[in-house]
PDB file of C-alpha atoms in Angstrom:
ATOM      1  CA  GLY A1092     -14.748 -36.731  63.425  1.00 45.00           C
ATOM      2  CA  GLN A1093     -13.056 -34.310  61.081  1.00 61.00           C
ATOM      3  CA  ASN A1094     -12.518 -31.383  63.442  1.00 82.00           C
ATOM      4  CA  ILE A1095     -10.059 -28.756  62.382  1.00 91.00           C
ATOM      5  CA  ASP A1096      -8.552 -26.605  65.100  1.00 94.00           C
ATOM      6  CA  GLN A1097      -7.043 -23.154  64.766  1.00 96.00           C
ATOM      7  CA  PRO A1098      -6.363 -20.414  67.314  1.00 96.00           C
ATOM      8  CA  THR A1099      -9.232 -17.941  67.481  1.00 95.00           C
ATOM      9  CA  GLU A1100      -7.202 -14.750  67.461  1.00 96.00           C
ATOM     10  CA  MET A1101      -3.619 -13.577  67.025  1.00 97.00           C
ATOM     11  CA  THR A1102      -1.930 -10.195  67.080  1.00 97.00           C
ATOM     12  CA  ALA A1103       1.360  -9.326  65.396  1.00 97.00           C
ATOM     13  CA  THR A1104       3.392  -6.237  64.590  1.00 97.00           C
ATOM     14  CA  GLU A1105       3.786  -4.651  61.182  1.00 97.00           C
ATOM     15  CA  GLY A1106       6.973  -5.907  59.508  1.00 97.00           C
ATOM     16  CA  ALA A1107       7.171  -9.035  61.658  1.00 97.00           C
ATOM     17  CA  ILE A1108       6.590 -12.734  60.859  1.00 97.00           C
ATOM     18  CA  VAL A1109       3.582 -14.661  62.142  1.00 98.00           C
ATOM     19  CA  GLN A1110       2.756 -18.369  62.021  1.00 98.00           C
ATOM     20  CA  ILE A1111      -0.872 -19.537  62.128  1.00 98.00           C
ATOM     21  CA  ASN A1112      -1.261 -23.194  63.041  1.00 98.00           C
ATOM     22  CA  CYS A1113      -3.939 -25.673  62.021  1.00 96.00           C
ATOM     23  CA  THR A1114      -4.329 -29.196  63.381  1.00 94.00           C
ATOM     24  CA  TYR A1115      -6.678 -31.965  62.347  1.00 91.00           C
ATOM     25  CA  GLN A1116      -7.255 -35.677  62.705  1.00 82.00           C
ATOM     26  CA  THR A1117      -4.843 -37.448  60.386  1.00 65.00           C
ATOM     27  CA  SER A1118      -7.326 -39.540  58.402  1.00 71.00           C
ATOM     28  CA  GLY A1119      -9.856 -38.294  55.890  1.00 73.00           C
ATOM     29  CA  PHE A1120      -8.150 -35.373  54.194  1.00 85.00           C
ATOM     30  CA  ASN A1121      -6.013 -35.591  51.106  1.00 83.00           C
ATOM     31  CA  GLY A1122      -4.803 -32.015  51.098  1.00 90.00           C
ATOM     32  CA  LEU A1123      -5.050 -28.772  53.011  1.00 93.00           C
ATOM     33  CA  PHE A1124      -6.176 -25.318  51.836  1.00 95.00           C
ATOM     34  CA  TRP A1125      -5.646 -21.873  53.310  1.00 97.00           C
ATOM     35  CA  TYR A1126      -8.011 -18.980  52.609  1.00 97.00           C
ATOM     36  CA  GLN A1127      -7.889 -15.305  53.572  1.00 97.00           C
ATOM     37  CA  GLN A1128     -11.069 -13.459  54.477  1.00 96.00           C
ATOM     38  CA  HIS A1129     -11.282  -9.736  55.179  1.00 96.00           C
ATOM     39  CA  ALA A1130     -14.164  -8.678  57.410  1.00 92.00           C
ATOM     40  CA  GLY A1131     -17.491  -8.819  55.567  1.00 90.00           C
ATOM     41  CA  GLU A1132     -15.894 -10.077  52.362  1.00 94.00           C
ATOM     42  CA  ALA A1133     -15.629 -13.426  50.584  1.00 95.00           C
ATOM     43  CA  PRO A1134     -12.879 -15.913  51.432  1.00 96.00           C
ATOM     44  CA  THR A1135     -10.137 -15.963  48.795  1.00 95.00           C
ATOM     45  CA  PHE A1136      -7.760 -18.825  48.061  1.00 94.00           C
ATOM     46  CA  LEU A1137      -4.199 -18.482  49.352  1.00 95.00           C
ATOM     47  CA  SER A1138      -2.522 -21.873  49.109  1.00 94.00           C
ATOM     48  CA  TYR A1139      -2.933 -25.615  48.758  1.00 94.00           C
ATOM     49  CA  ASN A1140      -0.691 -28.393  50.071  1.00 95.00           C
ATOM     50  CA  VAL A1141      -1.176 -31.987  49.008  1.00 92.00           C
ATOM     51  CA  LEU A1142       2.318 -33.289  49.854  1.00 93.00           C
ATOM     52  CA  ASP A1143       4.375 -32.813  52.985  1.00 94.00           C
ATOM     53  CA  GLY A1144       6.607 -29.793  53.037  1.00 96.00           C
ATOM     54  CA  LEU A1145       6.655 -26.096  52.448  1.00 96.00           C
ATOM     55  CA  GLU A1146       4.970 -24.220  49.581  1.00 93.00           C
ATOM     56  CA  GLU A1147       6.133 -20.634  49.156  1.00 93.00           C
ATOM     57  CA  LYS A1148       4.239 -17.855  47.406  1.00 90.00           C
ATOM     58  CA  GLY A1149       5.820 -14.480  47.899  1.00 93.00           C
ATOM     59  CA  ARG A1150       5.313 -13.289  51.496  1.00 96.00           C
ATOM     60  CA  PHE A1151       3.075 -16.267  52.273  1.00 96.00           C
ATOM     61  CA  SER A1152       4.188 -19.866  52.817  1.00 97.00           C
ATOM     62  CA  SER A1153       2.223 -22.925  53.873  1.00 97.00           C
ATOM     63  CA  PHE A1154       3.506 -26.129  55.428  1.00 97.00           C
ATOM     64  CA  LEU A1155       1.902 -29.552  55.745  1.00 95.00           C
ATOM     65  CA  SER A1156       2.759 -32.665  57.748  1.00 93.00           C
ATOM     66  CA  ARG A1157       0.219 -35.350  56.930  1.00 90.00           C
ATOM     67  CA  SER A1158       1.519 -37.826  59.502  1.00 88.00           C
ATOM     68  CA  LYS A1159       1.160 -35.256  62.280  1.00 90.00           C
ATOM     69  CA  GLY A1160      -2.137 -33.761  61.065  1.00 91.00           C
ATOM     70  CA  TYR A1161      -0.527 -30.340  61.163  1.00 93.00           C
ATOM     71  CA  SER A1162      -0.279 -27.345  58.881  1.00 96.00           C
ATOM     72  CA  TYR A1163       0.787 -23.764  59.277  1.00 98.00           C
ATOM     73  CA  LEU A1164       0.552 -20.552  57.298  1.00 98.00           C
ATOM     74  CA  LEU A1165       3.576 -18.273  57.573  1.00 98.00           C
ATOM     75  CA  LEU A1166       3.194 -14.587  56.777  1.00 97.00           C
ATOM     76  CA  LYS A1167       6.392 -12.546  56.436  1.00 97.00           C
ATOM     77  CA  GLU A1168       6.938  -8.777  56.364  1.00 97.00           C
ATOM     78  CA  LEU A1169       3.487  -8.216  57.773  1.00 98.00           C
ATOM     79  CA  GLN A1170       1.474  -5.309  56.410  1.00 97.00           C
ATOM     80  CA  MET A1171      -1.605  -3.647  57.858  1.00 97.00           C
ATOM     81  CA  LYS A1172      -3.652  -5.039  54.971  1.00 97.00           C
ATOM     82  CA  ASP A1173      -2.870  -8.580  56.220  1.00 98.00           C
ATOM     83  CA  SER A1174      -5.328  -7.991  59.075  1.00 98.00           C
ATOM     84  CA  ALA A1175      -7.978 -10.586  58.220  1.00 97.00           C
ATOM     85  CA  SER A1176      -9.248 -14.023  59.167  1.00 97.00           C
ATOM     86  CA  TYR A1177      -7.306 -17.024  57.901  1.00 98.00           C
ATOM     87  CA  LEU A1178      -9.254 -20.217  57.302  1.00 96.00           C
ATOM     88  CA  CYS A1179      -7.736 -23.666  57.149  1.00 95.00           C
ATOM     89  CA  ALA A1180      -9.761 -26.254  55.156  1.00 94.00           C
ATOM     90  CA  GLY A1181      -9.260 -29.994  54.792  1.00 91.00           C
ATOM     91  CA  ARG A1182      -9.595 -31.383  51.304  1.00 89.00           C
ATOM     92  CA  ARG A1183     -12.547 -33.663  51.187  1.00 84.00           C
ATOM     93  CA  THR A1184     -15.752 -33.425  49.192  1.00 79.00           C
ATOM     94  CA  PRO A1185     -17.045 -30.968  50.282  1.00 86.00           C
ATOM     95  CA  LEU A1186     -14.210 -29.082  51.986  1.00 89.00           C
ATOM     96  CA  VAL A1187     -14.156 -29.039  55.789  1.00 90.00           C
ATOM     97  CA  PHE A1188     -13.383 -25.567  57.129  1.00 92.00           C
ATOM     98  CA  GLY A1189     -11.898 -24.590  60.472  1.00 93.00           C
ATOM     99  CA  LYS A1190     -13.466 -21.645  62.284  1.00 93.00           C
ATOM    100  CA  GLY A1191     -10.673 -19.327  61.236  1.00 94.00           C
ATOM    101  CA  THR A1192      -7.985 -17.311  62.992  1.00 96.00           C
ATOM    102  CA  ARG A1193      -8.500 -13.555  63.198  1.00 96.00           C
ATOM    103  CA  LEU A1194      -5.153 -11.822  62.746  1.00 98.00           C
ATOM    104  CA  SER A1195      -4.706  -8.214  63.809  1.00 97.00           C
ATOM    105  CA  VAL A1196      -1.602  -6.428  62.549  1.00 97.00           C
ATOM    106  CA  ILE A1197      -0.625  -3.458  64.710  1.00 96.00           C
ATOM    107  CA  ALA A1198       1.834  -0.654  64.091  1.00 93.00           C
TER     108      ALA A1198
ATOM    109  CA  ASP B1298     -17.435  -9.136  36.074  1.00 64.00           C
ATOM    110  CA  ALA B1299     -17.452 -11.473  39.067  1.00 70.00           C
ATOM    111  CA  ASP B1300     -17.177 -15.194  38.341  1.00 93.00           C
ATOM    112  CA  VAL B1301     -19.629 -16.035  41.155  1.00 96.00           C
ATOM    113  CA  THR B1302     -22.487 -13.562  41.550  1.00 97.00           C
ATOM    114  CA  GLN B1303     -24.890 -13.448  44.452  1.00 97.00           C
ATOM    115  CA  THR B1304     -28.114 -11.460  44.541  1.00 97.00           C
ATOM    116  CA  PRO B1305     -29.234  -9.600  46.505  1.00 97.00           C
ATOM    117  CA  ARG B1306     -26.159  -8.340  48.386  1.00 96.00           C
ATOM    118  CA  ASN B1307     -28.248  -7.182  51.325  1.00 97.00           C
ATOM    119  CA  ARG B1308     -31.747  -8.109  52.392  1.00 96.00           C
ATOM    120  CA  ILE B1309     -33.907  -7.204  55.341  1.00 97.00           C
ATOM    121  CA  THR B1310     -37.043  -9.263  55.827  1.00 96.00           C
ATOM    122  CA  LYS B1311     -39.614 -10.060  58.491  1.00 96.00           C
ATOM    123  CA  THR B1312     -40.201 -13.242  60.443  1.00 97.00           C
ATOM    124  CA  GLY B1313     -42.352 -15.703  58.502  1.00 97.00           C
ATOM    125  CA  LYS B1314     -41.567 -14.364  55.044  1.00 96.00           C
ATOM    126  CA  ARG B1315     -40.294 -16.621  52.270  1.00 96.00           C
ATOM    127  CA  ILE B1316     -37.161 -15.357  50.590  1.00 96.00           C
ATOM    128  CA  MET B1317     -34.804 -16.585  47.923  1.00 97.00           C
ATOM    129  CA  LEU B1318     -31.090 -15.911  47.550  1.00 98.00           C
ATOM    130  CA  GLU B1319     -29.663 -16.456  44.102  1.00 98.00           C
ATOM    131  CA  CYS B1320     -26.249 -17.505  42.874  1.00 98.00           C
ATOM    132  CA  SER B1321     -24.930 -17.699  39.344  1.00 97.00           C
ATOM    133  CA  GLN B1322     -21.465 -18.568  38.070  1.00 97.00           C
ATOM    134  CA  THR B1323     -19.515 -18.231  34.844  1.00 96.00           C
ATOM    135  CA  LYS B1324     -16.654 -20.546  35.836  1.00 93.00           C
ATOM    136  CA  GLY B1325     -18.198 -23.611  34.201  1.00 92.00           C
ATOM    137  CA  HIS B1326     -17.931 -25.569  37.448  1.00 93.00           C
ATOM    138  CA  ASP B1327     -20.231 -28.490  38.181  1.00 93.00           C
ATOM    139  CA  ARG B1328     -20.139 -28.170  41.959  1.00 94.00           C
ATOM    140  CA  MET B1329     -21.934 -25.452  43.896  1.00 96.00           C
ATOM    141  CA  TYR B1330     -22.357 -24.795  47.623  1.00 97.00           C
ATOM    142  CA  TRP B1331     -24.286 -22.623  50.054  1.00 98.00           C
ATOM    143  CA  TYR B1332     -22.762 -21.600  53.411  1.00 97.00           C
ATOM    144  CA  ARG B1333     -23.761 -19.333  56.227  1.00 96.00           C
ATOM    145  CA  GLN B1334     -21.270 -17.515  58.409  1.00 95.00           C
ATOM    146  CA  ASP B1335     -21.914 -16.284  61.925  1.00 92.00           C
ATOM    147  CA  PRO B1336     -19.390 -14.568  64.202  1.00 83.00           C
ATOM    148  CA  GLY B1337     -17.330 -17.158  66.065  1.00 80.00           C
ATOM    149  CA  LEU B1338     -18.883 -20.115  64.222  1.00 83.00           C
ATOM    150  CA  GLY B1339     -17.011 -20.009  60.944  1.00 88.00           C
ATOM    151  CA  LEU B1340     -18.464 -21.205  57.641  1.00 93.00           C
ATOM    152  CA  ARG B1341     -21.211 -23.800  57.967  1.00 94.00           C
ATOM    153  CA  LEU B1342     -22.408 -25.778  54.971  1.00 95.00           C
ATOM    154  CA  ILE B1343     -26.146 -25.643  54.264  1.00 97.00           C
ATOM    155  CA  TYR B1344     -26.529 -27.537  50.961  1.00 97.00           C
ATOM    156  CA  TYR B1345     -24.354 -28.557  48.058  1.00 96.00           C
ATOM    157  CA  SER B1346     -24.856 -29.863  44.535  1.00 96.00           C
ATOM    158  CA  PHE B1347     -22.498 -31.737  42.240  1.00 93.00           C
ATOM    159  CA  ASP B1348     -24.612 -31.380  39.116  1.00 91.00           C
ATOM    160  CA  VAL B1349     -28.079 -30.329  38.021  1.00 91.00           C
ATOM    161  CA  LYS B1350     -29.739 -33.535  39.254  1.00 86.00           C
ATOM    162  CA  ASP B1351     -27.833 -33.723  42.536  1.00 94.00           C
ATOM    163  CA  ILE B1352     -28.758 -32.055  45.859  1.00 97.00           C
ATOM    164  CA  ASN B1353     -27.122 -32.892  49.207  1.00 96.00           C
ATOM    165  CA  LYS B1354     -27.780 -31.638  52.720  1.00 96.00           C
ATOM    166  CA  GLY B1355     -24.974 -30.041  54.651  1.00 94.00           C
ATOM    167  CA  GLU B1356     -24.618 -29.768  58.406  1.00 91.00           C
ATOM    168  CA  ILE B1357     -27.367 -27.146  58.926  1.00 95.00           C
ATOM    169  CA  SER B1358     -30.049 -27.701  56.251  1.00 96.00           C
ATOM    170  CA  ASP B1359     -33.140 -27.407  58.505  1.00 95.00           C
ATOM    171  CA  GLY B1360     -35.257 -24.401  57.540  1.00 95.00           C
ATOM    172  CA  TYR B1361     -33.616 -24.084  54.105  1.00 97.00           C
ATOM    173  CA  SER B1362     -34.201 -25.546  50.650  1.00 97.00           C
ATOM    174  CA  VAL B1363     -32.294 -25.243  47.380  1.00 97.00           C
ATOM    175  CA  SER B1364     -32.871 -25.497  43.669  1.00 97.00           C
ATOM    176  CA  ARG B1365     -30.245 -26.180  41.006  1.00 96.00           C
ATOM    177  CA  GLN B1366     -31.967 -24.755  37.968  1.00 89.00           C
ATOM    178  CA  ALA B1367     -28.988 -25.115  35.638  1.00 94.00           C
ATOM    179  CA  GLN B1368     -25.273 -25.819  35.849  1.00 94.00           C
ATOM    180  CA  ALA B1369     -24.682 -22.116  36.410  1.00 96.00           C
ATOM    181  CA  LYS B1370     -27.469 -21.372  38.905  1.00 97.00           C
ATOM    182  CA  PHE B1371     -28.066 -22.500  42.490  1.00 98.00           C
ATOM    183  CA  SER B1372     -30.734 -20.804  44.631  1.00 98.00           C
ATOM    184  CA  LEU B1373     -31.239 -20.944  48.384  1.00 98.00           C
ATOM    185  CA  SER B1374     -34.710 -20.453  49.885  1.00 97.00           C
ATOM    186  CA  LEU B1375     -35.814 -19.753  53.411  1.00 96.00           C
ATOM    187  CA  GLU B1376     -39.383 -21.037  53.509  1.00 92.00           C
ATOM    188  CA  SER B1377     -40.391 -19.114  56.627  1.00 96.00           C
ATOM    189  CA  ALA B1378     -37.604 -16.859  57.816  1.00 96.00           C
ATOM    190  CA  ILE B1379     -36.797 -16.633  61.529  1.00 96.00           C
ATOM    191  CA  PRO B1380     -34.476 -14.191  63.357  1.00 96.00           C
ATOM    192  CA  ASN B1381     -31.747 -16.783  64.015  1.00 95.00           C
ATOM    193  CA  GLN B1382     -31.292 -17.082  60.251  1.00 97.00           C
ATOM    194  CA  THR B1383     -29.790 -13.595  60.317  1.00 97.00           C
ATOM    195  CA  ALA B1384     -26.289 -14.185  58.945  1.00 96.00           C
ATOM    196  CA  LEU B1385     -23.890 -13.667  56.060  1.00 97.00           C
ATOM    197  CA  TYR B1386     -24.567 -16.205  53.302  1.00 98.00           C
ATOM    198  CA  PHE B1387     -21.988 -17.309  50.749  1.00 98.00           C
ATOM    199  CA  CYS B1388     -22.309 -19.270  47.550  1.00 98.00           C
ATOM    200  CA  ALA B1389     -19.227 -21.113  46.262  1.00 97.00           C
ATOM    201  CA  THR B1390     -18.253 -23.248  43.284  1.00 96.00           C
ATOM    202  CA  SER B1391     -15.535 -25.780  42.568  1.00 93.00           C
ATOM    203  CA  ASP B1392     -14.451 -28.141  39.835  1.00 87.00           C
ATOM    204  CA  GLN B1393     -13.698 -31.841  40.229  1.00 80.00           C
ATOM    205  CA  GLY B1394      -9.938 -31.410  40.222  1.00 78.00           C
ATOM    206  CA  GLN B1395      -8.057 -29.837  43.069  1.00 76.00           C
ATOM    207  CA  GLY B1396     -11.325 -28.843  44.691  1.00 82.00           C
ATOM    208  CA  GLU B1397     -10.448 -25.230  45.446  1.00 89.00           C
ATOM    209  CA  GLN B1398     -13.635 -23.282  46.082  1.00 93.00           C
ATOM    210  CA  TYR B1399     -14.435 -19.856  44.653  1.00 95.00           C
ATOM    211  CA  PHE B1400     -16.805 -17.703  46.664  1.00 97.00           C
ATOM    212  CA  GLY B1401     -19.362 -15.071  45.765  1.00 97.00           C
ATOM    213  CA  ALA B1402     -19.298 -11.702  47.527  1.00 96.00           C
ATOM    214  CA  GLY B1403     -21.958 -12.777  50.018  1.00 97.00           C
ATOM    215  CA  THR B1404     -25.518 -11.813  50.936  1.00 97.00           C
ATOM    216  CA  ARG B1405     -26.097 -10.136  54.267  1.00 96.00           C
ATOM    217  CA  LEU B1406     -29.533 -11.196  55.500  1.00 97.00           C
ATOM    218  CA  SER B1407     -31.366  -9.703  58.461  1.00 96.00           C
ATOM    219  CA  VAL B1408     -34.594 -11.274  59.701  1.00 96.00           C
ATOM    220  CA  LEU B1409     -36.547  -8.977  62.004  1.00 95.00           C
TER     221      LEU B1409
END
């Protein structure tokens, strides 16, 4: 199968760093996306990794290890507005989405 | 203006009614998708289309049908709505390159 696993919920403190993990079976995907979704709104694209390693975009970074079937999204200097669900998606046609991780940022 | 537009944004209907949700896009993408989202279940793919002549079932197509009227338009129909089709529905588009999907704002459907 092509299951993608993510933690269901996480809580972190404003100003801190949080890492959201995503694991999947190693065959079948040729890239990994991360999306952010605020409650009741559309998912929006955050990052894409096709090669192993770290991609950095401001406060957000994403890492991929294809051999381990593992990715993470790193959020630094957390802000209250980062409270949202974060969806990991394997690149296939069509994309295969995980169920998302709901992140709550507390003061 | 939004690149991917869904209408209506909210709809309340009764069991047994036929309803249509519409999606149009100005991104020039060939590929379009319909998803539903329920709490705790994530995004689930209903149907997708890679061009005007192409329709493919997703993981939960029973009770739904689609029409790809043009490259820019992809409609989802519920032939006879039932309460467990109450959900948030998203349309999305992508090109053939990286495959990143762009989502509409969603349609919140309630079936009473």
